[in-house]
CSV table of C-alpha atoms in Angstrom, one decimal:
chain,number,residue,atom,x,y,z
B,179,UNK,CA,-27.2,0.9,-10.2
B,180,UNK,CA,-26.3,-1.8,-12.8
B,181,UNK,CA,-27.6,-5.1,-13.8
B,182,UNK,CA,-25.4,-8.3,-14.0
B,183,UNK,CA,-25.5,-10.1,-17.3
B,184,UNK,CA,-24.3,-13.2,-19.0
B,185,UNK,CA,-23.0,-13.3,-22.6
B,186,UNK,CA,-22.1,-16.2,-24.9
B,187,UNK,CA,-18.5,-15.0,-24.8
B,188,UNK,CA,-18.5,-15.2,-21.0
B,189,UNK,CA,-20.1,-18.6,-21.1
B,190,UNK,CA,-17.1,-20.0,-22.9
B,191,UNK,CA,-15.0,-19.0,-19.9
B,192,UNK,CA,-16.8,-21.3,-17.5
B,193,UNK,CA,-15.1,-24.3,-19.1
B,194,UNK,CA,-11.9,-23.5,-17.2
B,195,UNK,CA,-13.2,-21.2,-14.5
B,196,UNK,CA,-16.0,-23.2,-13.1
B,197,UNK,CA,-16.1,-21.4,-9.7
B,198,UNK,CA,-17.0,-18.2,-11.4
B,199,UNK,CA,-20.2,-19.6,-13.0
B,200,UNK,CA,-22.0,-19.6,-9.6
B,201,UNK,CA,-21.2,-16.0,-9.1
B,202,UNK,CA,-22.6,-14.8,-12.4
B,203,UNK,CA,-25.9,-16.5,-11.8
B,204,UNK,CA,-26.4,-14.8,-8.4
B,205,UNK,CA,-25.4,-11.3,-9.5
B,206,UNK,CA,-28.3,-8.9,-9.3
B,207,UNK,CA,-28.6,-5.2,-8.6
B,208,UNK,CA,-25.8,-3.5,-6.7
B,209,UNK,CA,-26.7,-0.2,-5.0
B,210,UNK,CA,-24.0,2.1,-3.9
B,211,UNK,CA,-24.6,5.6,-2.4
B,212,UNK,CA,-21.7,8.0,-2.6
B,213,UNK,CA,-21.4,11.5,-1.1
B,214,UNK,CA,-18.6,14.1,-1.0
B,215,UNK,CA,-17.2,15.1,2.4
B,216,UNK,CA,-14.5,17.3,3.9
B,217,UNK,CA,-11.1,15.6,3.9
B,218,UNK,CA,-10.6,16.7,7.5
B,219,UNK,CA,-13.6,14.5,8.4
B,220,UNK,CA,-12.0,11.3,7.0
B,221,UNK,CA,-12.3,8.3,9.4
B,222,UNK,CA,-9.4,7.2,11.4
B,223,UNK,CA,-7.5,4.4,9.7
B,224,UNK,CA,-4.3,2.4,10.0
B,225,UNK,CA,-3.6,3.1,6.3
B,226,UNK,CA,-1.6,6.3,6.5
B,227,UNK,CA,-2.1,7.1,2.8
B,228,UNK,CA,-5.9,7.3,3.4
B,229,UNK,CA,-5.7,9.9,6.3
B,230,UNK,CA,-6.4,13.6,6.2
B,231,UNK,CA,-2.8,14.0,7.4
B,232,UNK,CA,-1.5,12.4,4.2
B,233,UNK,CA,-3.9,14.5,2.1
B,234,UNK,CA,-2.4,17.6,3.6
B,235,UNK,CA,1.1,16.4,3.0
B,236,UNK,CA,0.3,15.9,-0.7
B,237,UNK,CA,-1.6,19.3,-0.8
B,238,UNK,CA,1.7,21.0,0.2
B,239,UNK,CA,3.3,19.4,-2.9
B,240,UNK,CA,0.6,20.5,-5.3
B,241,UNK,CA,-1.5,17.4,-5.4
B,242,UNK,CA,-5.2,18.1,-4.5
B,243,UNK,CA,-7.5,15.5,-3.1
B,244,UNK,CA,-11.2,14.9,-2.2
B,245,UNK,CA,-12.9,12.6,0.3
B,246,UNK,CA,-16.1,10.6,-0.2
B,247,UNK,CA,-18.4,8.6,2.0
B,248,UNK,CA,-20.1,5.6,0.5
B,249,UNK,CA,-22.7,3.2,1.7
B,250,UNK,CA,-23.4,-0.3,0.3
B,251,UNK,CA,-25.4,-3.4,1.4
B,252,UNK,CA,-23.3,-6.1,3.0
B,253,UNK,CA,-25.0,-8.6,0.8
B,254,UNK,CA,-23.5,-6.8,-2.2
B,255,UNK,CA,-20.0,-6.9,-0.7
B,256,UNK,CA,-19.8,-10.3,0.9
B,257,UNK,CA,-20.9,-13.9,0.1
B,258,UNK,CA,-23.3,-15.7,2.3
B,259,UNK,CA,-24.6,-12.5,3.8
B,260,UNK,CA,-28.3,-11.8,3.8
B,261,UNK,CA,-30.6,-9.1,5.3
B,262,UNK,CA,-30.5,-5.4,4.9
B,263,UNK,CA,-27.4,-4.4,6.9
B,264,UNK,CA,-25.1,-1.9,5.3
B,265,UNK,CA,-21.4,-0.9,5.4
B,266,UNK,CA,-20.6,2.8,5.5
B,267,UNK,CA,-17.0,3.8,4.9
B,268,UNK,CA,-15.0,6.4,3.1
B,269,UNK,CA,-11.9,7.0,1.0
B,270,UNK,CA,-9.6,9.8,-0.2
B,271,UNK,CA,-8.8,10.2,-3.9
B,272,UNK,CA,-5.8,12.2,-5.1
B,273,UNK,CA,-5.8,14.1,-8.4
B,274,UNK,CA,-2.4,13.5,-10.0
B,275,UNK,CA,-2.1,15.8,-13.0
B,276,UNK,CA,-0.1,14.7,-16.1
B,277,UNK,CA,-0.3,18.1,-17.7
B,278,UNK,CA,-2.3,21.3,-17.2
B,279,UNK,CA,-5.6,19.6,-17.8
B,280,UNK,CA,-5.5,15.8,-17.7
B,281,UNK,CA,-5.1,13.8,-14.5
B,282,UNK,CA,-5.5,10.4,-12.9
B,283,UNK,CA,-7.7,10.0,-9.9
B,284,UNK,CA,-5.6,7.9,-7.6
B,285,UNK,CA,-6.7,6.0,-4.5
B,286,UNK,CA,-3.6,4.8,-2.5
B,287,UNK,CA,-4.5,1.6,-0.7
B,288,UNK,CA,-8.2,2.5,-1.1
B,289,UNK,CA,-10.9,1.7,-0.7
B,290,UNK,CA,-10.0,0.0,2.6
B,291,UNK,CA,-13.2,-2.1,2.6
B,292,UNK,CA,-12.3,-5.5,1.0
B,293,UNK,CA,-15.3,-7.4,-0.5
B,294,UNK,CA,-15.4,-11.1,-1.0
B,295,UNK,CA,-13.2,-12.0,-4.0
B,296,UNK,CA,-16.1,-12.8,-6.2
B,297,UNK,CA,-17.6,-9.4,-5.7
B,298,UNK,CA,-14.5,-7.2,-6.0
B,299,UNK,CA,-14.7,-6.4,-9.7
B,300,UNK,CA,-18.4,-5.5,-9.6
B,301,UNK,CA,-17.8,-3.4,-6.6
B,302,UNK,CA,-14.9,-1.4,-8.2
B,303,UNK,CA,-17.0,-1.0,-11.4
B,304,UNK,CA,-20.0,0.3,-9.4
B,305,UNK,CA,-17.8,2.6,-7.3
B,306,UNK,CA,-16.0,4.0,-10.5
B,307,UNK,CA,-19.3,4.7,-12.3
B,308,UNK,CA,-20.8,6.3,-9.2
B,309,UNK,CA,-17.7,8.5,-8.7
B,310,UNK,CA,-17.4,9.6,-12.3
B,311,UNK,CA,-19.9,12.4,-12.0
B,312,UNK,CA,-18.2,13.8,-8.9
B,313,UNK,CA,-14.7,14.2,-10.5
B,314,UNK,CA,-13.4,17.3,-12.1
B,315,UNK,CA,-13.3,17.3,-15.9
B,316,UNK,CA,-10.5,15.6,-17.9
B,317,UNK,CA,-10.0,12.5,-15.7
B,318,UNK,CA,-8.2,9.8,-17.8
B,319,UNK,CA,-8.8,7.0,-15.3
B,320,UNK,CA,-9.4,6.0,-11.8
B,321,UNK,CA,-6.4,4.2,-10.3
B,322,UNK,CA,-7.0,1.8,-7.3
B,323,UNK,CA,-3.8,0.8,-5.5
B,324,UNK,CA,-5.5,-2.1,-3.8
B,325,UNK,CA,-4.1,-3.6,-0.6
B,326,UNK,CA,-6.6,-6.4,-0.9
B,327,UNK,CA,-5.1,-9.9,-0.7
B,328,UNK,CA,-4.0,-11.3,-4.1
B,329,UNK,CA,-6.4,-13.8,-5.6
B,330,UNK,CA,-3.4,-16.1,-6.1
B,331,UNK,CA,-2.6,-16.9,-2.4
B,332,UNK,CA,-4.3,-20.2,-2.1
B,333,UNK,CA,-2.3,-23.3,-1.1
B,334,UNK,CA,-1.4,-24.3,-4.6
B,335,UNK,CA,0.0,-20.8,-5.3
B,336,UNK,CA,3.1,-21.6,-3.1
B,337,UNK,CA,5.9,-24.1,-3.8
B,338,UNK,CA,7.0,-26.9,-1.5
B,339,UNK,CA,9.2,-24.4,0.4
B,340,UNK,CA,6.3,-22.0,1.0
B,341,UNK,CA,7.6,-19.5,-1.5
B,342,UNK,CA,4.9,-17.6,-3.5
B,343,UNK,CA,4.8,-18.6,-7.2
B,344,UNK,CA,3.5,-15.1,-8.2
B,345,UNK,CA,0.5,-13.8,-10.1
B,346,UNK,CA,-0.3,-15.1,-13.6
B,347,UNK,CA,0.0,-13.1,-16.8
B,348,UNK,CA,-1.7,-9.7,-16.8
B,349,UNK,CA,-4.4,-10.9,-19.3
B,350,UNK,CA,-5.5,-13.6,-16.9
B,351,UNK,CA,-5.5,-11.3,-13.9
B,352,UNK,CA,-7.8,-8.9,-15.8
B,353,UNK,CA,-10.0,-11.8,-16.9
B,354,UNK,CA,-10.5,-12.8,-13.3
B,355,UNK,CA,-11.2,-9.4,-11.8
B,356,UNK,CA,-13.5,-8.3,-14.6
B,357,UNK,CA,-15.6,-11.5,-14.5
B,358,UNK,CA,-19.2,-10.5,-13.6
B,359,UNK,CA,-18.8,-6.9,-14.4
B,360,UNK,CA,-20.8,-5.1,-17.1
B,361,UNK,CA,-18.0,-3.2,-18.9
B,362,UNK,CA,-14.9,-5.4,-18.5
B,363,UNK,CA,-13.1,-2.1,-18.0
B,364,UNK,CA,-10.6,-2.9,-15.1
B,365,UNK,CA,-7.0,-2.9,-16.4
B,366,UNK,CA,-4.0,-4.1,-14.5
B,367,UNK,CA,-1.4,-1.3,-14.3
B,368,UNK,CA,2.0,-1.9,-15.7
B,369,UNK,CA,3.7,-1.4,-12.3
B,370,UNK,CA,2.7,-0.6,-8.7
B,371,UNK,CA,3.0,2.8,-7.1
B,372,UNK,CA,2.9,1.5,-3.5
B,373,UNK,CA,4.3,-1.8,-2.4
B,374,UNK,CA,2.1,-4.7,-3.3
B,375,UNK,CA,4.0,-7.1,-1.0
B,376,UNK,CA,4.8,-6.5,2.6
B,377,UNK,CA,5.4,-8.1,6.0
B,378,UNK,CA,3.2,-7.4,9.0
B,379,UNK,CA,4.5,-8.1,12.5
B,380,UNK,CA,2.0,-8.9,15.3
B,381,UNK,CA,2.8,-6.6,18.2
B,382,UNK,CA,0.2,-8.0,20.6
B,383,UNK,CA,2.8,-10.5,21.9
B,384,UNK,CA,5.4,-9.6,24.5
B,385,UNK,CA,8.9,-8.4,23.4
B,386,UNK,CA,10.4,-11.8,24.3
B,387,UNK,CA,7.9,-13.6,22.0
B,388,UNK,CA,8.4,-11.1,19.2
B,389,UNK,CA,12.2,-11.8,19.4
B,390,UNK,CA,11.6,-15.5,19.5
B,391,UNK,CA,9.7,-15.4,16.2
B,392,UNK,CA,12.7,-13.7,14.5
B,393,UNK,CA,15.4,-15.6,12.6
B,394,UNK,CA,18.3,-16.4,14.8
B,395,UNK,CA,20.7,-14.2,12.7
B,396,UNK,CA,18.4,-11.2,13.2
B,397,UNK,CA,18.3,-11.7,16.9
B,398,UNK,CA,22.0,-12.0,16.9
B,399,UNK,CA,22.5,-8.8,15.0
B,400,UNK,CA,20.1,-6.9,17.3
B,401,UNK,CA,22.2,-8.0,20.3
B,402,UNK,CA,25.4,-7.3,18.4
B,403,UNK,CA,24.3,-3.7,17.8
B,404,UNK,CA,23.7,-3.3,21.5
B,405,UNK,CA,27.1,-4.7,22.4
B,406,UNK,CA,28.8,-2.4,19.9
B,407,UNK,CA,27.1,0.6,21.6
B,408,UNK,CA,24.6,1.6,18.9
B,409,UNK,CA,22.2,4.2,20.3
B,410,UNK,CA,18.9,5.0,18.6
B,411,UNK,CA,17.5,8.5,19.2
B,412,UNK,CA,14.1,10.0,18.4
B,413,UNK,CA,15.4,13.3,16.8
B,414,UNK,CA,12.3,14.8,15.3
B,415,UNK,CA,12.4,17.6,12.7
B,416,UNK,CA,15.8,18.8,14.1
B,417,UNK,CA,17.3,15.7,12.6
B,418,UNK,CA,16.1,16.3,9.0
B,419,UNK,CA,19.5,17.4,7.7
B,420,UNK,CA,21.1,14.2,9.1
B,421,UNK,CA,18.3,12.1,7.6
B,422,UNK,CA,18.7,13.7,4.2
B,423,UNK,CA,22.4,13.1,4.0
B,424,UNK,CA,21.9,9.4,4.8
B,425,UNK,CA,18.9,9.3,2.4
B,426,UNK,CA,20.9,10.7,-0.6
B,427,UNK,CA,23.8,8.4,0.1
B,428,UNK,CA,21.4,5.4,0.1
B,429,UNK,CA,19.7,6.6,-3.2
B,430,UNK,CA,23.1,7.0,-4.9
B,431,UNK,CA,24.2,3.6,-3.7
B,432,UNK,CA,21.1,1.9,-5.0
B,433,UNK,CA,20.5,4.0,-8.1
B,434,UNK,CA,17.2,5.5,-7.0
B,435,UNK,CA,15.6,8.8,-7.6
B,436,UNK,CA,15.4,11.2,-4.7
B,437,UNK,CA,12.8,13.5,-3.2
B,438,UNK,CA,13.8,16.9,-2.0
B,439,UNK,CA,14.6,17.8,1.6
B,440,UNK,CA,11.5,20.0,1.5
B,441,UNK,CA,9.4,16.9,0.7
B,442,UNK,CA,10.4,15.3,4.1
B,443,UNK,CA,10.2,18.7,5.9
B,444,UNK,CA,6.5,18.9,4.9
B,445,UNK,CA,5.8,15.6,6.6
B,446,UNK,CA,6.7,17.2,9.9
B,447,UNK,CA,5.3,20.6,9.1
B,448,UNK,CA,1.9,19.1,8.2
B,449,UNK,CA,1.8,17.2,11.5
B,450,UNK,CA,2.6,20.4,13.4
B,451,UNK,CA,-0.3,22.1,11.6
B,452,UNK,CA,-2.8,19.4,12.5
B,453,UNK,CA,-4.3,19.1,16.0
B,454,UNK,CA,-5.4,15.5,15.5
B,455,UNK,CA,-3.5,12.9,17.5
B,456,UNK,CA,-4.6,10.1,15.2
B,457,UNK,CA,-1.2,10.2,13.4
B,458,UNK,CA,2.2,10.5,14.9
B,459,UNK,CA,5.5,11.0,12.9
B,460,UNK,CA,8.8,10.0,14.4
B,461,UNK,CA,12.3,10.3,12.9
B,462,UNK,CA,14.7,7.8,14.4
B,463,UNK,CA,18.5,7.8,13.9
B,464,UNK,CA,21.0,5.1,14.9
B,465,UNK,CA,24.4,6.5,16.1
B,466,UNK,CA,27.8,5.2,17.0
B,467,UNK,CA,29.0,7.9,19.3
B,468,UNK,CA,28.0,11.1,17.5
B,469,UNK,CA,28.1,9.6,14.0
B,470,UNK,CA,24.7,8.8,12.4
B,471,UNK,CA,24.7,5.5,10.6
B,472,UNK,CA,21.0,4.8,9.8
B,473,UNK,CA,17.7,6.5,10.0
B,474,UNK,CA,14.0,5.9,9.4
B,475,UNK,CA,10.6,7.6,9.4
B,476,UNK,CA,8.1,5.8,11.6
B,477,UNK,CA,4.5,6.7,11.2
B,478,UNK,CA,1.8,5.6,13.7
B,479,UNK,CA,-1.8,5.7,12.6
B,480,UNK,CA,-4.7,4.0,14.5
B,481,UNK,CA,-3.4,0.6,15.6
B,482,UNK,CA,-0.6,0.3,13.0
B,483,UNK,CA,3.0,1.5,12.9
B,484,UNK,CA,4.5,1.8,9.4
B,485,UNK,CA,8.2,1.8,8.5
B,486,UNK,CA,7.7,4.5,5.8
B,487,UNK,CA,11.2,5.5,4.7
B,488,UNK,CA,14.6,4.2,5.5
B,489,UNK,CA,18.3,5.2,4.9
B,490,UNK,CA,21.7,4.0,5.9
B,491,UNK,CA,25.4,4.9,5.6
B,492,UNK,CA,27.9,2.7,3.9
B,493,UNK,CA,30.2,3.1,6.9
B,494,UNK,CA,30.3,0.8,9.9
B,495,UNK,CA,27.7,-1.6,8.6
B,496,UNK,CA,29.3,-4.3,10.7
B,497,UNK,CA,27.8,-2.5,13.7
B,498,UNK,CA,24.4,-3.5,12.5
B,499,UNK,CA,22.7,-0.1,13.0
B,500,UNK,CA,19.7,-0.9,10.9
B,501,UNK,CA,18.8,-3.9,13.1
B,502,UNK,CA,19.0,-1.6,16.2
B,503,UNK,CA,16.8,0.9,14.4
B,504,UNK,CA,14.1,-1.6,13.6
B,505,UNK,CA,14.0,-3.1,17.0
B,506,UNK,CA,13.7,0.3,18.6
B,507,UNK,CA,10.9,1.2,16.2
B,508,UNK,CA,9.0,-2.0,17.1
B,509,UNK,CA,9.4,-1.2,20.8
B,510,UNK,CA,8.3,2.3,20.3
B,511,UNK,CA,5.2,1.1,18.3
B,512,UNK,CA,4.3,-1.2,21.2
B,513,UNK,CA,4.7,1.6,23.7
B,514,UNK,CA,2.2,3.6,21.7
B,515,UNK,CA,-0.4,0.9,21.8
B,516,UNK,CA,0.1,-0.3,18.1
B,517,UNK,CA,-0.9,-3.9,17.5
B,518,UNK,CA,0.9,-4.3,14.2
B,519,UNK,CA,4.0,-3.2,12.5
B,520,UNK,CA,4.1,-2.8,8.7
B,521,UNK,CA,7.6,-3.3,7.2
B,522,UNK,CA,6.2,-1.6,4.0
B,523,UNK,CA,7.6,-3.3,0.9
B,524,UNK,CA,9.5,-6.4,-0.1
B,525,UNK,CA,10.2,-8.3,-3.3
B,526,UNK,CA,7.3,-10.7,-4.2
B,527,UNK,CA,9.7,-13.6,-4.1
B,528,UNK,CA,13.4,-14.1,-3.0
B,529,UNK,CA,14.8,-13.5,-6.5
B,530,UNK,CA,18.3,-11.9,-6.5
B,531,UNK,CA,17.5,-10.0,-9.7
B,532,UNK,CA,14.7,-8.1,-8.0
B,533,UNK,CA,15.7,-4.5,-6.8
B,534,UNK,CA,14.0,-5.2,-3.5
B,535,UNK,CA,15.6,-8.6,-2.9
B,536,UNK,CA,17.9,-7.2,-0.2
B,537,UNK,CA,14.9,-5.8,1.6
B,538,UNK,CA,13.1,-9.1,1.4
B,539,UNK,CA,16.0,-10.9,3.2
B,540,UNK,CA,16.4,-8.2,5.8
B,541,UNK,CA,12.8,-7.7,6.7
B,542,UNK,CA,11.9,-11.4,6.6
B,543,UNK,CA,14.4,-11.9,9.4
B,544,UNK,CA,12.1,-10.1,11.8
B,545,UNK,CA,9.4,-12.7,11.5
B,546,UNK,CA,5.9,-11.7,10.8
B,547,UNK,CA,3.4,-12.6,8.0
B,548,UNK,CA,4.1,-11.9,4.3
B,549,UNK,CA,1.1,-10.4,2.5
B,550,UNK,CA,0.7,-10.4,-1.3
B,551,UNK,CA,-1.8,-7.8,-2.5
B,552,UNK,CA,-3.6,-7.0,-5.8
B,553,UNK,CA,-1.6,-3.8,-6.4
B,554,UNK,CA,-2.5,-1.1,-9.0
B,555,UNK,CA,-5.7,-1.4,-11.1
B,556,UNK,CA,-7.1,1.2,-13.5
B,557,UNK,CA,-10.6,2.0,-14.6
B,558,UNK,CA,-10.2,4.1,-17.8
B,559,UNK,CA,-12.7,7.0,-18.3
B,560,UNK,CA,-11.1,8.3,-21.5
B,561,UNK,CA,-9.8,5.2,-23.4
B,562,UNK,CA,-7.8,7.1,-26.1
B,563,UNK,CA,-5.9,9.3,-23.6
B,564,UNK,CA,-5.5,6.3,-21.3
B,565,UNK,CA,-3.8,4.3,-24.1
B,566,UNK,CA,-1.3,7.1,-24.5
B,567,UNK,CA,-0.7,7.3,-20.8
B,568,UNK,CA,-0.2,3.5,-20.7
B,569,UNK,CA,2.5,3.7,-23.4
B,570,UNK,CA,4.2,6.4,-21.4
B,571,UNK,CA,4.2,4.4,-18.2
B,572,UNK,CA,5.7,1.4,-20.1
B,573,UNK,CA,8.9,3.4,-20.5
B,574,UNK,CA,9.2,4.2,-16.8
B,575,UNK,CA,8.5,1.1,-14.8
B,576,UNK,CA,8.1,1.8,-11.1
B,577,UNK,CA,10.3,0.6,-8.3
B,578,UNK,CA,7.6,-1.7,-7.0
B,579,UNK,CA,7.6,-4.2,-9.8
B,580,UNK,CA,4.9,-6.8,-10.3
């Protein structure tokens, strides 16, 4: 447990952040109970990175993990909630070692429970301090890759064309999330590991309605791919060599680092080892005749389908195989009772200089809602080693830029 407090230094902030003053006055005691559990017992979730399946995939690649249940009063999570009701949820944390002893405890898109904006910093601080004693020795920091909505998604945060203006400077982001915490220890990471910006399609509509919500050029390209005879096949693990050839070609074309073929094989192998039907993995390939032109990994978890990995050939791009691939993935997700489709990663804004600008244009054409998320945040446990780690990361900015 921890007590909220108010300091003269914090009092100076209220001059330009008046809405936060109310929060600091109502902060009291936050009680959070945390208990280890078996990873295999993790709750079903649409977030694939928080499933026991994903934990096993990472385990095969030498990244251990642990699962925890937590329980917290709803009045500590949400504004304008009284009484004694509780939320009970869980999360999986991955131990990413930097050397033989030191590691970062990483929560990809976790925790899933999203408190009211005013309570988020306090909740993360309480969760971090509660989790500290359960972690193995030599943890530099906890890293939360938050898929919570960005605090800068109000009406004034978009221009007259509806384009997001972006997050403010890192210092101001930290000021806002730490307001009301005891330690002011939440640090914005220099880059995001997972996409902080994505598009979600609503699959509850009929196919005709989904098509109608797309841009006309996207609908045209889907129909063009049909007229040109593009066929999408669900190939499974037997198509891995085809996938990997297209994947390497895509990586070379875009100057990206590559994972090994074994990395992708383990995705299928892990699924075969698990009896649970909560997660499905499908490898789709678009062909012209017998020539593969594009491929993707589609993962179904709970009510969500996620476009996890994609690749394409430089040949016959005029046949629009990537459009046929996405449309078939959407139809397959609907057929498996998914209610939403996650396009998984776009540039934050339509800026040609961003490495994901092309994905922004392509994915936005399918309609759906753009979501801007908080991204990666760190809670250092060893400040000196964390400072060295930060400096190291500054020299290797991730693909998912801020």
